[in-house]
Coordinates of C-alpha atoms and ligand atoms in Angstrom, one line a residue:
M242 CA 16.8 -9.0 -25.6
K243 CA 13.5 -10.4 -24.6
E244 CA 10.4 -8.2 -24.7
I245 CA 7.7 -8.2 -22.0
K246 CA 4.4 -7.0 -23.3
L247 CA 2.6 -5.4 -20.3
G248 CA -1.1 -4.8 -19.8
V249 CA -2.3 -2.1 -17.4
I250 CA -5.8 -2.1 -15.9
G251 CA -6.2 1.2 -14.1
L252 CA -3.8 3.7 -15.4
G253 CA -4.0 6.3 -12.6
G254 CA -1.3 7.7 -10.3
R255 CA -0.1 4.3 -9.1
G256 CA -0.7 2.4 -12.3
R257 CA 1.6 4.7 -14.4
H258 CA 4.2 4.8 -11.6
V259 CA 4.4 1.0 -11.4
A260 CA 4.4 0.6 -15.1
M261 CA 7.3 3.1 -15.5
Y262 CA 9.2 1.4 -12.6
I263 CA 8.8 -2.0 -14.2
R264 CA 10.1 -0.6 -17.5
N265 CA 13.0 1.0 -15.8
A266 CA 13.9 -2.0 -13.7
A267 CA 14.0 -4.3 -16.8
K268 CA 16.2 -1.7 -18.5
S269 CA 18.6 -1.3 -15.7
L270 CA 18.9 -5.1 -15.2
A271 CA 19.5 -5.4 -19.0
L272 CA 17.2 -8.5 -18.9
A273 CA 14.4 -7.4 -21.1
S274 CA 12.6 -4.5 -22.6
V275 CA 9.1 -3.7 -21.3
R276 CA 6.4 -2.2 -23.5
V277 CA 2.9 -1.2 -22.4
T278 CA 0.9 -2.8 -25.2
A279 CA -2.6 -2.9 -23.6
V280 CA -4.4 -0.4 -21.4
C281 CA -7.9 -0.3 -19.8
D282 CA -8.9 2.8 -17.9
L283 CA -12.0 5.0 -17.5
K284 CA -10.2 8.0 -19.1
P285 CA -10.3 8.3 -22.8
K286 CA -7.3 7.1 -24.8
E287 CA -5.8 10.5 -25.6
E288 CA -6.1 11.5 -21.9
C289 CA -4.3 8.3 -20.9
I290 CA -1.5 8.9 -23.4
K291 CA -1.0 12.5 -22.1
Y292 CA -1.3 11.4 -18.5
A293 CA 1.3 8.6 -18.8
A294 CA 3.9 11.2 -20.0
A295 CA 3.1 14.0 -17.6
D296 CA 4.3 15.2 -14.1
G297 CA 7.8 13.9 -14.6
Y298 CA 6.8 10.5 -15.9
D299 CA 8.0 9.4 -19.4
L300 CA 5.8 6.5 -20.2
D301 CA 5.1 6.3 -23.9
I302 CA 1.9 4.3 -24.4
S303 CA 0.9 5.9 -27.7
A304 CA 1.3 2.5 -29.5
A305 CA -0.7 0.6 -27.0
E306 CA -4.1 -0.9 -27.7
F307 CA -6.9 0.6 -25.6
F308 CA -9.8 -1.5 -24.3
A309 CA -13.1 -0.3 -22.9
T310 CA -13.3 -3.1 -20.3
A311 CA -10.8 -5.3 -18.4
D312 CA -12.6 -8.4 -19.8
E313 CA -12.0 -7.3 -23.4
L314 CA -8.3 -6.6 -22.6
L315 CA -7.8 -10.0 -21.1
E316 CA -9.7 -11.7 -23.9
K317 CA -8.0 -10.0 -26.8
A318 CA -4.7 -8.6 -25.9
D319 CA -1.5 -10.6 -26.3
I320 CA 0.3 -9.8 -23.0
D321 CA 3.0 -11.4 -20.9
A322 CA 2.1 -9.7 -17.6
C323 CA -0.5 -7.4 -16.2
I324 CA -0.8 -4.6 -13.6
V325 CA -4.0 -4.1 -11.7
A326 CA -4.0 -0.6 -10.2
T327 CA -7.6 0.5 -10.2
R328 CA -9.3 1.8 -7.0
C329 CA -9.3 -0.7 -4.1
N330 CA -12.8 -2.2 -4.3
L331 CA -12.1 -3.6 -7.8
H332 CA -8.8 -5.3 -7.1
T333 CA -10.3 -8.7 -6.2
D334 CA -12.6 -9.0 -9.2
L335 CA -9.9 -8.0 -11.6
A336 CA -7.1 -10.1 -10.0
V337 CA -9.4 -13.2 -10.2
K338 CA -9.8 -12.6 -13.9
V339 CA -6.1 -12.3 -14.5
L340 CA -5.3 -15.3 -12.3
E341 CA -7.8 -17.4 -14.2
R342 CA -5.9 -16.6 -17.4
N343 CA -2.6 -17.5 -15.8
I344 CA -1.0 -14.2 -16.5
P345 CA 1.7 -13.0 -14.1
L346 CA 0.2 -10.2 -12.0
F347 CA 1.4 -7.1 -10.2
L348 CA -1.5 -6.4 -7.8
E349 CA -2.1 -3.2 -5.9
K350 CA -2.9 -3.3 -2.3
P351 CA -5.3 -3.8 -0.6
V352 CA -5.9 -7.1 -2.4
S353 CA -9.5 -7.2 -1.1
T354 CA -11.8 -4.8 0.8
T355 CA -14.3 -7.4 2.1
I356 CA -14.1 -10.8 3.7
D357 CA -16.2 -12.3 0.8
D358 CA -13.7 -10.9 -1.8
L359 CA -10.8 -12.1 0.2
L360 CA -12.1 -15.7 0.4
R361 CA -12.8 -15.5 -3.4
L362 CA -9.3 -14.3 -4.2
K363 CA -7.8 -16.9 -1.9
A364 CA -9.7 -19.7 -3.8
A365 CA -8.5 -18.3 -7.1
G366 CA -4.9 -18.1 -5.9
D367 CA -5.1 -21.7 -4.6
A368 CA -6.3 -22.8 -8.1
H369 CA -4.0 -20.7 -10.3
D370 CA -0.4 -19.6 -9.7
P371 CA 1.0 -17.6 -12.6
G372 CA 3.1 -15.6 -10.1
V373 CA 1.8 -12.6 -8.2
V374 CA 3.7 -9.6 -6.8
V375 CA 1.6 -7.7 -4.3
S376 CA 2.5 -4.0 -4.0
F377 CA 4.2 -4.1 -0.6
P378 CA 7.3 -1.9 -1.1
L379 CA 8.0 -1.2 2.6
R380 CA 9.1 -4.8 3.1
Y381 CA 12.0 -4.2 0.7
T382 CA 13.3 -1.0 2.0
P383 CA 16.9 -0.8 3.3
H384 CA 15.5 -0.1 6.8
V385 CA 13.6 -3.4 6.9
K386 CA 16.5 -5.3 5.2
V387 CA 19.0 -4.2 7.9
A388 CA 16.5 -4.7 10.8
K389 CA 15.7 -8.2 9.5
K390 CA 19.4 -9.1 9.4
I391 CA 19.9 -8.0 13.0
I392 CA 16.8 -10.0 14.1
E393 CA 17.8 -13.1 12.1
R394 CA 21.4 -13.1 13.5
G395 CA 19.7 -13.4 16.9
D396 CA 21.2 -10.1 18.1
I397 CA 18.0 -9.1 19.9
G398 CA 17.1 -12.6 21.1
D399 CA 13.6 -13.9 20.9
V400 CA 11.1 -11.2 19.7
A401 CA 8.8 -10.5 22.6
F402 CA 7.0 -7.2 21.6
A403 CA 6.7 -4.9 18.7
N404 CA 5.4 -1.4 18.2
G405 CA 4.5 0.2 14.9
W406 CA 3.4 3.7 13.9
T407 CA 2.1 5.6 10.9
R408 CA 1.3 9.3 11.1
V409 CA 1.6 10.9 7.6
A410 CA 1.3 14.6 6.9
Y411 CA -0.3 13.9 3.5
G412 CA -3.3 12.3 5.2
G413 CA -5.6 15.0 3.6
V414 CA -5.9 12.7 0.6
Y415 CA -8.1 10.4 2.6
Y416 CA -10.7 13.1 3.1
H417 CA -10.4 15.3 0.0
D418 CA -9.9 12.8 -2.8
W419 CA -11.8 9.7 -3.9
Y420 CA -10.1 7.9 -1.0
R421 CA -12.7 9.6 1.3
D422 CA -15.2 7.0 0.3
E423 CA -14.7 4.1 2.6
G424 CA -17.0 2.1 0.4
I425 CA -14.1 2.1 -2.1
T426 CA -11.1 1.9 0.3
G427 CA -12.6 -0.3 3.0
G428 CA -11.3 2.1 5.6
L429 CA -7.8 3.1 6.6
F430 CA -6.6 -0.2 8.2
L431 CA -6.8 -1.7 4.7
Q432 CA -5.5 1.5 3.1
K433 CA -2.5 2.1 5.2
S434 CA -1.8 -0.5 7.9
T435 CA -1.9 -3.3 5.3
H436 CA 1.7 -2.2 4.4
D437 CA 2.8 -1.9 8.1
F438 CA 1.3 -5.2 9.2
D439 CA 3.0 -6.9 6.3
Y440 CA 6.5 -5.6 6.9
I441 CA 6.3 -5.8 10.7
N442 CA 5.0 -9.5 10.6
Y443 CA 7.9 -10.2 8.2
L444 CA 10.4 -8.7 10.7
V445 CA 8.8 -10.5 13.7
G446 CA 8.5 -13.8 11.8
K447 CA 5.6 -15.1 13.8
K448 CA 2.1 -16.3 13.1
P449 CA -0.7 -13.8 13.9
A450 CA -3.4 -15.3 16.1
E451 CA -5.9 -12.6 17.1
I452 CA -6.5 -8.8 17.0
C453 CA -8.4 -6.1 18.7
A454 CA -8.7 -2.6 17.4
V455 CA -10.2 0.9 17.9
K456 CA -10.8 3.6 15.4
S457 CA -11.7 7.3 16.0
K458 CA -13.1 10.1 13.9
M459 CA -12.4 13.3 15.9
V460 CA -11.1 15.9 13.5
M461 CA -11.9 15.1 9.9
K462 CA -15.7 15.5 10.3
G463 CA -18.3 18.2 10.4
D464 CA -21.7 19.4 9.4
R465 CA -20.9 20.8 6.0
P466 CA -23.3 19.7 3.2
A467 CA -22.6 16.4 1.4
G468 CA -20.8 16.8 -1.9
L469 CA -19.3 20.2 -1.0
R470 CA -16.2 21.0 -3.1
C471 CA -13.5 23.3 -1.8
D472 CA -13.6 25.5 -4.8
A473 CA -17.4 26.1 -4.2
C474 CA -16.9 26.9 -0.6
P475 CA -16.8 30.5 0.6
D476 CA -14.4 29.5 3.4
N477 CA -11.9 28.0 1.0
P478 CA -9.3 30.9 1.3
T479 CA -9.1 30.6 5.1
C480 CA -9.9 27.0 5.7
P481 CA -6.7 25.2 6.9
E482 CA -7.7 22.2 4.8
G483 CA -9.0 24.2 1.8
I484 CA -7.2 24.0 -1.5
V485 CA -5.9 27.5 -1.2
Q486 CA -4.0 26.7 1.9
M487 CA -3.0 23.2 0.7
R488 CA -1.5 24.6 -2.5
R489 CA 0.3 27.4 -0.5
V490 CA 1.7 25.1 2.2
Y491 CA 2.1 21.8 0.4
G492 CA 2.3 22.9 -3.2
Y493 CA -0.4 20.4 -4.1
A494 CA -4.2 19.8 -3.8
P495 CA -6.4 17.4 -5.8
D496 CA -8.3 19.2 -8.6
N497 CA -11.7 18.0 -7.4
S498 CA -11.0 18.5 -3.7
M499 CA -14.0 17.7 -1.5
C500 CA -14.7 19.2 1.9
C501 CA -13.2 17.2 4.7
Y502 CA -15.6 18.7 7.2
A503 CA -18.8 17.5 5.4
V504 CA -21.4 15.0 6.6
D505 CA -20.3 12.6 3.8
T506 CA -16.5 12.7 4.6
G507 CA -15.7 9.0 5.2
N508 CA -12.8 7.2 6.9
E509 CA -11.7 7.3 10.5
D510 CA -8.8 9.7 11.3
S511 CA -6.9 7.5 13.7
G512 CA -6.8 3.9 14.7
S513 CA -5.0 1.5 16.9
A514 CA -4.7 -2.3 17.0
I515 CA -3.1 -4.9 19.2
L516 CA -2.1 -8.1 17.3
R517 CA -1.3 -11.2 19.4
Y518 CA 1.0 -13.7 17.8
E519 CA 0.5 -17.5 18.3
D520 CA 3.4 -17.7 20.8
G521 CA 1.9 -15.0 23.1
S522 CA 4.1 -12.1 21.9
H523 CA 2.3 -9.0 20.5
L524 CA 2.4 -5.9 18.2
S525 CA 0.8 -2.6 19.2
Y526 CA 0.2 -0.4 16.2
S527 CA -1.3 3.1 15.8
Q528 CA -2.0 5.4 12.8
A529 CA -3.2 8.9 12.5
F530 CA -4.1 11.0 9.4
F531 CA -5.0 14.5 10.6
L532 CA -1.5 15.7 11.5
R533 CA 0.2 18.1 9.1
N534 CA 3.3 19.3 10.9
L535 CA 6.2 17.0 9.9
R536 CA 7.5 17.1 13.5
S537 CA 4.4 15.2 14.6
C538 CA 4.7 12.7 11.8
G539 CA 6.6 9.4 11.2
R540 CA 6.4 5.9 10.0
G541 CA 8.4 3.1 11.5
A542 CA 8.7 0.3 14.1
L543 CA 10.4 -0.8 17.2
I544 CA 11.0 -4.6 17.6
C545 CA 12.0 -5.7 21.1
G546 CA 13.6 -9.0 22.0
S547 CA 15.0 -10.6 25.1
E548 CA 18.5 -9.4 24.3
G549 CA 17.9 -6.0 22.7
S550 CA 15.8 -3.9 20.4
V551 CA 16.0 -2.6 16.9
S552 CA 14.1 0.5 15.8
F553 CA 13.8 2.8 12.8
D554 CA 11.7 5.5 11.2
F555 CA 11.6 5.4 7.4
N556 CA 12.0 9.2 7.4
S557 CA 15.4 8.9 9.0
D558 CA 18.5 7.3 7.7
T559 CA 19.4 5.6 11.0
I560 CA 18.6 2.2 12.4
V561 CA 19.2 1.9 16.1
F562 CA 20.2 -1.4 17.6
A563 CA 20.5 -1.4 21.4
R564 CA 21.5 -4.3 23.7
T565 CA 19.5 -5.0 26.8
Y566 CA 22.2 -5.9 29.3
E567 CA 25.2 -4.1 27.9
P568 CA 25.6 -0.3 27.4
V569 CA 25.9 -0.9 23.7
V570 CA 24.0 1.1 21.0
E571 CA 24.8 0.8 17.4
E572 CA 23.5 3.3 14.8
I573 CA 23.5 1.9 11.3
K574 CA 23.1 4.4 8.4
V575 CA 21.0 3.5 5.4
S576 CA 20.0 5.3 2.3
G577 CA 16.2 5.4 1.9
A578 CA 16.4 7.3 -1.4
G579 CA 13.8 6.5 -4.1
A580 CA 10.1 5.8 -4.2
H581 CA 8.7 4.3 -1.0
F582 CA 12.2 4.6 0.5
G583 CA 13.7 2.5 -2.3
G584 CA 11.1 -0.4 -1.9
D585 CA 9.5 0.3 -5.3
E586 CA 12.7 -0.4 -7.2
R587 CA 13.3 -3.8 -5.5
L588 CA 9.7 -4.8 -5.9
T589 CA 9.5 -4.0 -9.6
E590 CA 12.9 -5.7 -10.3
N591 CA 11.5 -8.8 -8.7
F592 CA 8.4 -8.6 -10.8
V593 CA 10.5 -8.5 -14.0
K594 CA 12.6 -11.4 -12.9
M595 CA 9.5 -13.4 -11.9
V596 CA 7.9 -12.8 -15.3
L597 CA 11.1 -14.0 -16.9
G598 CA 11.2 -17.1 -14.6
L599 CA 14.4 -16.0 -12.9
E600 CA 13.1 -15.4 -9.4
K601 CA 10.1 -16.2 -7.2
S602 CA 7.8 -13.4 -6.0
I603 CA 9.1 -11.8 -2.9
A604 CA 5.6 -10.4 -2.1
P605 CA 3.4 -13.3 -3.0
L606 CA -0.4 -13.4 -3.0
E607 CA -0.4 -15.3 0.4
E608 CA 1.2 -12.3 2.1
G609 CA -1.3 -9.9 0.5
L610 CA -4.1 -12.1 1.6
M611 CA -2.8 -12.4 5.2
S612 CA -2.2 -8.7 5.6
A613 CA -5.7 -7.8 4.2
L614 CA -7.2 -10.5 6.5
I615 CA -5.5 -8.8 9.5
C616 CA -6.9 -5.4 8.4
L617 CA -10.4 -6.7 7.9
K618 CA -10.4 -8.4 11.3
A619 CA -9.1 -5.1 12.8
R620 CA -12.0 -3.3 11.2
Q621 CA -14.5 -6.0 12.5
S622 CA -13.0 -5.7 16.0
A623 CA -13.3 -1.9 16.0
E624 CA -16.9 -2.2 14.9
T625 CA -17.9 -5.0 17.4
R626 CA -15.5 -4.2 20.3
L627 CA -14.4 -7.8 20.4
F628 CA -11.1 -9.6 19.8
K629 CA -11.2 -11.3 16.3
K630 CA -9.4 -14.5 15.4
I631 CA -7.0 -14.2 12.4
A632 CA -8.6 -16.9 10.3
F633 CA -9.9 -17.1 6.8
E634 CA -13.5 -17.0 7.9
K635 CA -16.3 -14.4 8.1
Ligands
NAD175 N1 1.4 0.3 -3.0 C1 1.3 1.6 -2.7 O1 2.2 2.0 -2.0 C2 0.3 2.4 -3.2 C3 0.4 3.8 -3.4 C4 -0.6 4.6 -3.9 C5 -1.8 3.9 -4.3 N2 -1.9 2.6 -4.1 C6 -3.2 1.9 -4.5 O2 -3.3 2.0 -5.9 C7 -4.7 2.1 -6.3 C8 -4.9 3.2 -7.2 O3 -4.7 4.4 -6.5 P1 -4.4 5.8 -7.3 O4 -4.0 6.8 -6.3 O5 -3.5 5.5 -8.5 O6 -5.8 6.1 -7.9 P2 -6.2 6.8 -9.2 O7 -7.6 7.2 -9.1 O8 -5.2 7.8 -9.7 O9 -6.1 5.6 -10.3 C9 -7.1 4.6 -10.4 C10 -7.4 4.4 -11.9 O10 -8.3 3.3 -12.1 C11 -9.1 3.7 -13.2 N3 -10.3 2.8 -13.1 C12 -11.4 2.9 -12.3 N4 -12.3 1.9 -12.6 C13 -11.7 1.2 -13.6 C14 -12.2 0.1 -14.3 N5 -13.3 -0.5 -14.0 N6 -11.4 -0.5 -15.2 C15 -10.2 0.1 -15.5 N7 -9.7 1.2 -14.9 C16 -10.5 1.7 -13.9 C17 -9.4 5.2 -13.0 O11 -9.8 5.7 -14.2 C18 -8.0 5.7 -12.6 O12 -7.3 6.1 -13.6 C19 -5.5 2.2 -4.9 O13 -6.1 0.9 -4.7 C20 -4.4 2.5 -3.9 O14 -4.7 1.9 -2.7 C21 -0.9 1.9 -3.6

């Protein structure tokens, strides 16, 4: 059986998850064995080794070579494929380096956090194509697969309008953890909607033309001092967002949890966008991150055509197809079990097959670039209160 020697740049939560899923996918397909042979992370080697095998993960990287920088890894390590899963603002720099060495790449989203980076990455992608899978698992969930079939069969007629929503109960991470620094994330359109724009555009199958957007910060803000940590705050035991409550209610809180009511708490806490497609149809999309009650939360889409509509929420196992002019409603049951409702499995299987030359990427760099472009233009629109053209320009 073939062996894929895998490099990991950024062995954090997502990096270890993706590496393990790639290993498992290769094993279950019986196509290859995957071994993590090269790692670059800011954590010391021993910490990385422990981390890779903790919290229910079973990634043994003890035989891997560890490198102090990504440059050194890419120069010296003999690898067949590479994951880039550092924090967001480093993705472009690292992806360009991997592309220039023609190494097949699994690239975390967002692919870029600035327009300058996006244009640079696009140029690198135009010049080198070793095969890139962008980390867009939602597009490959059973929900989207079934909805796409219904739309492609013509059952809802021509798509005229779409509505998308994301309201996650785990939104605290964007105010407590490193994600609170929008200098790193680029804001929450890039952090979250990049997934939703990608899968909804895929469902709608139309070319985005222009966007307008609004973002608000109404709840996750305050006058607490910059740099305040929950564990140093006298209000921690009673604060609804403090780690005492988070651990009690959700069973989890980041170790270095920062105050989400401080003057340096970044990121908007809700945002909405209207995306117009070239043919005049449009998508309206909203996201919010301050809700904690699951009954207020959800993530999904409604796609409406001349003949009917199809809708789903990823948290439910039911896709609803309704005809416009007939009293017909079909409920189709899907299983959304697995990470990202099953999308991670399909994406990592595709990555293994792409590395082995058996399949093309189902989430290629062009899609990552387009989705990041839409998010960057949404951010620009929210900042300028103007419609922005979806074009690869500043
Ligand atoms: N596709 C998805 O659904 C999904 C889900 C979660 C996270 N993500 C993305 O994955 C990325 C990582 O998120 P995370 O939650 O795993 O964060 P994390 O902090 O757990 O992991 C990031 C890792 O990168 C390492 N790192 C930082 N700078 C580095 C450098 N210069 N060279 C090498 N390593 C470096 C850090 O030490 C850390 O271990 C983010 O961009 C996030 O948006 C994507």
